[in-house]
CSV table of C-alpha atoms in Angstrom, one decimal:
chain,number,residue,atom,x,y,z
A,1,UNK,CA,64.9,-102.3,50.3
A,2,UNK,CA,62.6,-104.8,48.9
A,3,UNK,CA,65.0,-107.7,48.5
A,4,UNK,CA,68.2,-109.0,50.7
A,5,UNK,CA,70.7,-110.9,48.7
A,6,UNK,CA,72.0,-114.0,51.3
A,7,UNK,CA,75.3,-113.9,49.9
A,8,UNK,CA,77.5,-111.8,52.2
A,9,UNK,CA,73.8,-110.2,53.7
A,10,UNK,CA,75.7,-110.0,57.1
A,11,UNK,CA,78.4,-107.8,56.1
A,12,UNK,CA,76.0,-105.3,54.6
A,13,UNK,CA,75.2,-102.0,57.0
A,14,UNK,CA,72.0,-102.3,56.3
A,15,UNK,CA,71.4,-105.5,57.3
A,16,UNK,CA,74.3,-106.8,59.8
A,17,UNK,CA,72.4,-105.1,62.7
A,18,UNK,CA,69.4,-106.8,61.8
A,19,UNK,CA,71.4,-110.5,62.2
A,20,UNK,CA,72.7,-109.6,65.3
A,21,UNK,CA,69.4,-108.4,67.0
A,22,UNK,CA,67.6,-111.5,65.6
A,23,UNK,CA,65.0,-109.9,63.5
A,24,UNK,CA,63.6,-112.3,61.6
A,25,UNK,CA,60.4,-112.7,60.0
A,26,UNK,CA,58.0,-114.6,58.1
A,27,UNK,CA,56.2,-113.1,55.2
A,28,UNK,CA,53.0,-115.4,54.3
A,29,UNK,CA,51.7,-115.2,50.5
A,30,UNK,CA,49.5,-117.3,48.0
A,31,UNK,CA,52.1,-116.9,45.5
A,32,UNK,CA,54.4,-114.7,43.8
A,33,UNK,CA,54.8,-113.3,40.3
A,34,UNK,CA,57.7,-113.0,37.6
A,35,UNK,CA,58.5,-112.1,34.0
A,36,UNK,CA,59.7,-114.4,31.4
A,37,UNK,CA,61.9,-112.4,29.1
A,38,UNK,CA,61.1,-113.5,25.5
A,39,UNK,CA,63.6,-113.6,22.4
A,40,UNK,CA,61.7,-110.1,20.7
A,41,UNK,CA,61.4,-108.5,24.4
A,42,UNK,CA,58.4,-109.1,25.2
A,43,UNK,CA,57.8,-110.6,28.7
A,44,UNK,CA,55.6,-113.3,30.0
A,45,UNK,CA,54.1,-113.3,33.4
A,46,UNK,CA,53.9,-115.7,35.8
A,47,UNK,CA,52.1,-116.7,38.9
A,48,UNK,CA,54.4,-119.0,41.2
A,49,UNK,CA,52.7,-120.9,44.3
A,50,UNK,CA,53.1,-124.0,45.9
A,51,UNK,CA,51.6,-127.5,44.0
A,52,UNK,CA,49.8,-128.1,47.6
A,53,UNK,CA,47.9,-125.1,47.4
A,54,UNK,CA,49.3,-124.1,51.1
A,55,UNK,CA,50.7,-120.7,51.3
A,56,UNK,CA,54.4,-119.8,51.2
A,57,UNK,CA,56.5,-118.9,53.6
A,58,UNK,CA,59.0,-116.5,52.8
A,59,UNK,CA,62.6,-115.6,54.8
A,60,UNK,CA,62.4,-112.0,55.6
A,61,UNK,CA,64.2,-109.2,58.1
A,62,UNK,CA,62.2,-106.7,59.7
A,63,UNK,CA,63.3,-102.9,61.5
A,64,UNK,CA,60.9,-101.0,63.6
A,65,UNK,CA,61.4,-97.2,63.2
A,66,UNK,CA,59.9,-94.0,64.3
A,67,UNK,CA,58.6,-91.9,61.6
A,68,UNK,CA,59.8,-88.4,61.7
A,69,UNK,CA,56.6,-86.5,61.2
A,70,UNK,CA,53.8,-88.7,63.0
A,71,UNK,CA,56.2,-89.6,65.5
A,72,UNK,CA,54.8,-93.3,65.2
A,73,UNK,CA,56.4,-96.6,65.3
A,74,UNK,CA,56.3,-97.9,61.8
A,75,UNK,CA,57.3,-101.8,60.4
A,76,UNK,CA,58.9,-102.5,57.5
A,77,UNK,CA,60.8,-105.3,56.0
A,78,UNK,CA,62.6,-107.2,53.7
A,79,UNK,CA,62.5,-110.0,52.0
A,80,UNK,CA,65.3,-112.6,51.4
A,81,UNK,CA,66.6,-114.1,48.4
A,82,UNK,CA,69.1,-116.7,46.5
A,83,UNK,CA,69.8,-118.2,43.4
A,84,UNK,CA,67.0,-119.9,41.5
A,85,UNK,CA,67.0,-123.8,42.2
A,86,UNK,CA,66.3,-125.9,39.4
A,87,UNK,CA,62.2,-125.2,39.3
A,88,UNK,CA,63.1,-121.6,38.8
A,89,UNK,CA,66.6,-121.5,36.9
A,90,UNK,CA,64.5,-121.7,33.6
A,91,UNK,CA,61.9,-118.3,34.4
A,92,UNK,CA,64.4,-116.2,36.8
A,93,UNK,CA,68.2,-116.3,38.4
A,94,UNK,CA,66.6,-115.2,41.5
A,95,UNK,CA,64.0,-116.2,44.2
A,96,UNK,CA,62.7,-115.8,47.4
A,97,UNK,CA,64.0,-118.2,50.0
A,98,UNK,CA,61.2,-120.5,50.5
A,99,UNK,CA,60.8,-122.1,54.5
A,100,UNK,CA,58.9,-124.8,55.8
A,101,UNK,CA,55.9,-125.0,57.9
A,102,UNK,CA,58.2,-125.7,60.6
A,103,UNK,CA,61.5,-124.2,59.3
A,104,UNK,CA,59.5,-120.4,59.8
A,105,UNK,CA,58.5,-121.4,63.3
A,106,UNK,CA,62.4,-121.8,64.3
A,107,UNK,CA,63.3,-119.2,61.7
A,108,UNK,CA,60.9,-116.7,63.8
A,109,UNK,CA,62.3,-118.3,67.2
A,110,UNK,CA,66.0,-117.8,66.3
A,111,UNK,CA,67.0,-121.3,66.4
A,112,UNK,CA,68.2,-121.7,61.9
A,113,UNK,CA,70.7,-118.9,61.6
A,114,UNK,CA,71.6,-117.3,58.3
A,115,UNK,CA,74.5,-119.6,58.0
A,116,UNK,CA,71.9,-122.9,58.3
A,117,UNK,CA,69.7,-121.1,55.5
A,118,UNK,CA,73.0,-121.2,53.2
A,119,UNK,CA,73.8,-125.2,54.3
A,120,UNK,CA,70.0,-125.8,53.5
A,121,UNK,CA,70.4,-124.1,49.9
A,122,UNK,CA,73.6,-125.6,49.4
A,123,UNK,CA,71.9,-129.4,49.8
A,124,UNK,CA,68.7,-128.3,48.6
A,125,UNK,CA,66.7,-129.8,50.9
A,126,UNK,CA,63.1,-130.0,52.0
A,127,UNK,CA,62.7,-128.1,48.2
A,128,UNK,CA,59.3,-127.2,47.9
A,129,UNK,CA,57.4,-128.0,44.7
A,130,UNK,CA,56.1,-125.1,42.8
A,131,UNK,CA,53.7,-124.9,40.1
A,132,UNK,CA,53.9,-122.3,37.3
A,133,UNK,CA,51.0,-120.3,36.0
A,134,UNK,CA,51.0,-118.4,33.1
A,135,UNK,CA,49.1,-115.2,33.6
A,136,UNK,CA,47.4,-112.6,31.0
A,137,UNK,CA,49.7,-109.3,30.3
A,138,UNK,CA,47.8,-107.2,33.0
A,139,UNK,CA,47.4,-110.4,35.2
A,140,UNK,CA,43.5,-110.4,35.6
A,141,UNK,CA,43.4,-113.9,34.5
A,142,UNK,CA,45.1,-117.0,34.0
A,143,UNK,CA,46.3,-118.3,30.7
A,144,UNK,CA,45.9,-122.3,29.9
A,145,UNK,CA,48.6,-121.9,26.8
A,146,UNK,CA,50.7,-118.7,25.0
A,147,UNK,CA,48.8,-115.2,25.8
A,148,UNK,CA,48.6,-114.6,22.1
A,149,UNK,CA,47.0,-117.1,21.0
A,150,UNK,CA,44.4,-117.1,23.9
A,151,UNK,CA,43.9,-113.8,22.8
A,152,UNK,CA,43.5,-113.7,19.4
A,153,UNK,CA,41.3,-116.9,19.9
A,154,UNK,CA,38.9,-114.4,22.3
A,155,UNK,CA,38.8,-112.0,19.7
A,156,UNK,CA,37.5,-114.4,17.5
A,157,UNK,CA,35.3,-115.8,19.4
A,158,UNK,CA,33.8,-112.3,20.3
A,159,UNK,CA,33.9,-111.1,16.7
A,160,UNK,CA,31.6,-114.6,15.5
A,161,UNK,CA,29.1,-114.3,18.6
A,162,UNK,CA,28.9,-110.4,17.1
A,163,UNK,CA,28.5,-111.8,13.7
A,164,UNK,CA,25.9,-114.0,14.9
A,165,UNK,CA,23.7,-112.4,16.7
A,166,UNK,CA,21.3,-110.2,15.2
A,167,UNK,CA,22.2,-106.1,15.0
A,168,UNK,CA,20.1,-103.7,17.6
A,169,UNK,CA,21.1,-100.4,16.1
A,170,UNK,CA,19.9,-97.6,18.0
A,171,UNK,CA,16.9,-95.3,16.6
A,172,UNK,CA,18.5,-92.0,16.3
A,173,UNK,CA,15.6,-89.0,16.1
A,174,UNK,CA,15.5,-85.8,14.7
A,175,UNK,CA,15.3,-82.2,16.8
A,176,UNK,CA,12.0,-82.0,15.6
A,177,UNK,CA,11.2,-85.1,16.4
A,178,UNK,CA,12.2,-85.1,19.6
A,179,UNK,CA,10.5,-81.8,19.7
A,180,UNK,CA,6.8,-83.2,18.7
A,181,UNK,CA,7.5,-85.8,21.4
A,182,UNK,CA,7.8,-84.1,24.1
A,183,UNK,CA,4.9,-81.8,23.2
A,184,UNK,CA,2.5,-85.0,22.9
A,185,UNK,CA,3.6,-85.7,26.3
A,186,UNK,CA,3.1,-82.8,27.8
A,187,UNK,CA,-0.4,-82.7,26.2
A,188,UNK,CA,-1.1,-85.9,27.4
A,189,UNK,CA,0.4,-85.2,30.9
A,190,UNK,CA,-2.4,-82.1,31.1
A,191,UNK,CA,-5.7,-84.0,30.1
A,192,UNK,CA,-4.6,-87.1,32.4
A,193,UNK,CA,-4.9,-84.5,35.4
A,194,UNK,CA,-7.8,-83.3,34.3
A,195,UNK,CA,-9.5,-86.6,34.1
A,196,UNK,CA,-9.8,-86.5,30.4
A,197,UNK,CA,-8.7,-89.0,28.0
A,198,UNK,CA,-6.1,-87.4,25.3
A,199,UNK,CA,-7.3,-87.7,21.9
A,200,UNK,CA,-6.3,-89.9,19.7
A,201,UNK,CA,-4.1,-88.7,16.7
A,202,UNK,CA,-4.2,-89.7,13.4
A,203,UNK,CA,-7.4,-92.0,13.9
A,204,UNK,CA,-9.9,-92.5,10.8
A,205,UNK,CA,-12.9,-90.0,11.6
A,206,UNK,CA,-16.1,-91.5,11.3
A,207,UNK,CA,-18.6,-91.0,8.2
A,208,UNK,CA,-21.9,-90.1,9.2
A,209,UNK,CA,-25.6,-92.1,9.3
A,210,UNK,CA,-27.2,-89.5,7.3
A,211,UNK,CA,-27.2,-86.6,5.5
A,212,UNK,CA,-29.2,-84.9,7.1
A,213,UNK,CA,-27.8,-85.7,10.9
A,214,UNK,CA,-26.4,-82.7,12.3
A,215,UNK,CA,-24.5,-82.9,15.8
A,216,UNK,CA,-23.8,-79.4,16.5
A,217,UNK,CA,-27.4,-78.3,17.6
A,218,UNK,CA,-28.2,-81.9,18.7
A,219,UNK,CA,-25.5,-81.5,20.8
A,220,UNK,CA,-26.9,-77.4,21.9
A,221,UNK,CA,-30.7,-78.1,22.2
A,222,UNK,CA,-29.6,-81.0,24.5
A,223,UNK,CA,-27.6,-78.7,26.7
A,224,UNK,CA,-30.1,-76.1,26.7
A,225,UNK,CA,-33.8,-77.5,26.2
A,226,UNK,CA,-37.1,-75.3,26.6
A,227,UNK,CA,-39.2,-74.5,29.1
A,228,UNK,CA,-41.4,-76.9,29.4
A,229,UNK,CA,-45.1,-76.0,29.2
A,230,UNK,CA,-48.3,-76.4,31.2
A,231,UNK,CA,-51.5,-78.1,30.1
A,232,UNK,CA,-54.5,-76.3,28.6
A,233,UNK,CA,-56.6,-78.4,31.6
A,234,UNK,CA,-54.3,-77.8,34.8
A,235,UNK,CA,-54.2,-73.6,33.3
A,236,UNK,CA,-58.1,-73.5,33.4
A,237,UNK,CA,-58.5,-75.1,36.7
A,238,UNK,CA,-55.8,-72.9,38.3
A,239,UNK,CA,-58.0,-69.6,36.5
A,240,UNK,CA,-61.2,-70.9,38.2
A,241,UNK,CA,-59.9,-71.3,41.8
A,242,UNK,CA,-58.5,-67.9,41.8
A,243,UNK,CA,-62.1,-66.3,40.4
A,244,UNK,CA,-64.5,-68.5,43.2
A,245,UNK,CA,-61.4,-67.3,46.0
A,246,UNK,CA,-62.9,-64.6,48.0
A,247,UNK,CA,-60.8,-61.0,48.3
């Protein structure tokens, strides 16, 4: 059980044992949430912690059991509760009791007894002040006034920055597109290991200096030029020497 009711807790079976052994504990939070119920149903969520910003110490019981299939000793508890005081009478008709610093020290020790928790409610003293927070639906975030109108003033706020700011639509290709794309890369990709640069595509070709110029056997007497010849002089000379050479 998540909650104990204090009224008549100790004639309860499930928690009577409990009282008599002594098993009290402490539960330490930041804060604690509940639901406003509006006039059309909807609910409003809150976020309920201390105005000091120290954490709360909640009234709980605690059993130590053995769980049947791992055969290991498991805590739970439970944690106690009363009717709302006048911070919370307005939100809920129920709340957690709410100790002291020094209250959950004897609380944990033994020394303030269920019936001492009731006197204390009863004279409501040491009440601790609480601050109310109102959170958004899914409670990621706080909310300074109504959710509704914080969120319809988001929206608009998103839907002017939208407005303002300039469109970035997305270039959406074609197959064939795509296609010629990635054949000029591969391409590319093929001459760069080759160590040659790739050609460049739709460039205006150059006119040329003359009529008359023509590359293509520029081009093949440079790669293959003639044999180049002997003088008249050196061919005489060479003759002579091999006449005056004895055989």
């Amino acid at each position: 059980l998540i909650n104990a009711r204090i009224e008549g807790v100790e004639t309860k079976a499930t928690f009577s044992k409990l009282i008599q052994e002594k098993k009290f504990c402490v539960v330490l939070v930041n804060g604690f949430y509940e639901w406003h119920k509006k006039e059309a149903g909807d609910k409003q969520p809150y976020f309920i912690h201390a105005k000091s910003g120290d954490p709360l110490y909640l009234a709980g019981l605690y059993e130590t059991w053995i769980h049947p299939e791992f055969q290991e000793p498991v805590f739970s508890f439970t944690i106690m509760t009363r009717d709302s005081n006048h911070q919370m009478n307005w939100l809920h008709d129920r709340m957690p009791i709410l100790l002291s610093e020094s209250d959950a020290f004897q609380w944990l020790e033994g020394k303030i007894s269920i019936w001492d928790l009731r006197k204390g409610i009863r004279e409501n003293t040491e009440e601790i002040p609480l601050v109310f927070t109102a959170m958004a639906k899914d409670l990621s975030c706080e909310l300074e006034s109504a959710p509704e109108e914080i969120l319809k003033q988001k929206q608009k706020n998103m839907m002017a920055a939208f407005l303002a700011s300039p469109s970035k639509k997305p270039v959406v290709k074609s197959e064939s597109q795509v296609a010629d794309s990635e054949a000029k890369l591969k391409i590319e990709e093929k001459l760069s290991q080759q160590g040659k640069q790739p050609e460049i595509i739709n460039e205006a070709p150059q006119a040329p200096t003359s009529k008359l110029e023509k590359p293509n056997t520029l081009v093949k007497s440079q790669r293959n030029p003639s044999p180049s010849k002997k003088p008249a002089t050196a061919a005489k000379q060479e003759s002579k020497k091999r006449k005056q050479s004895p055989r």
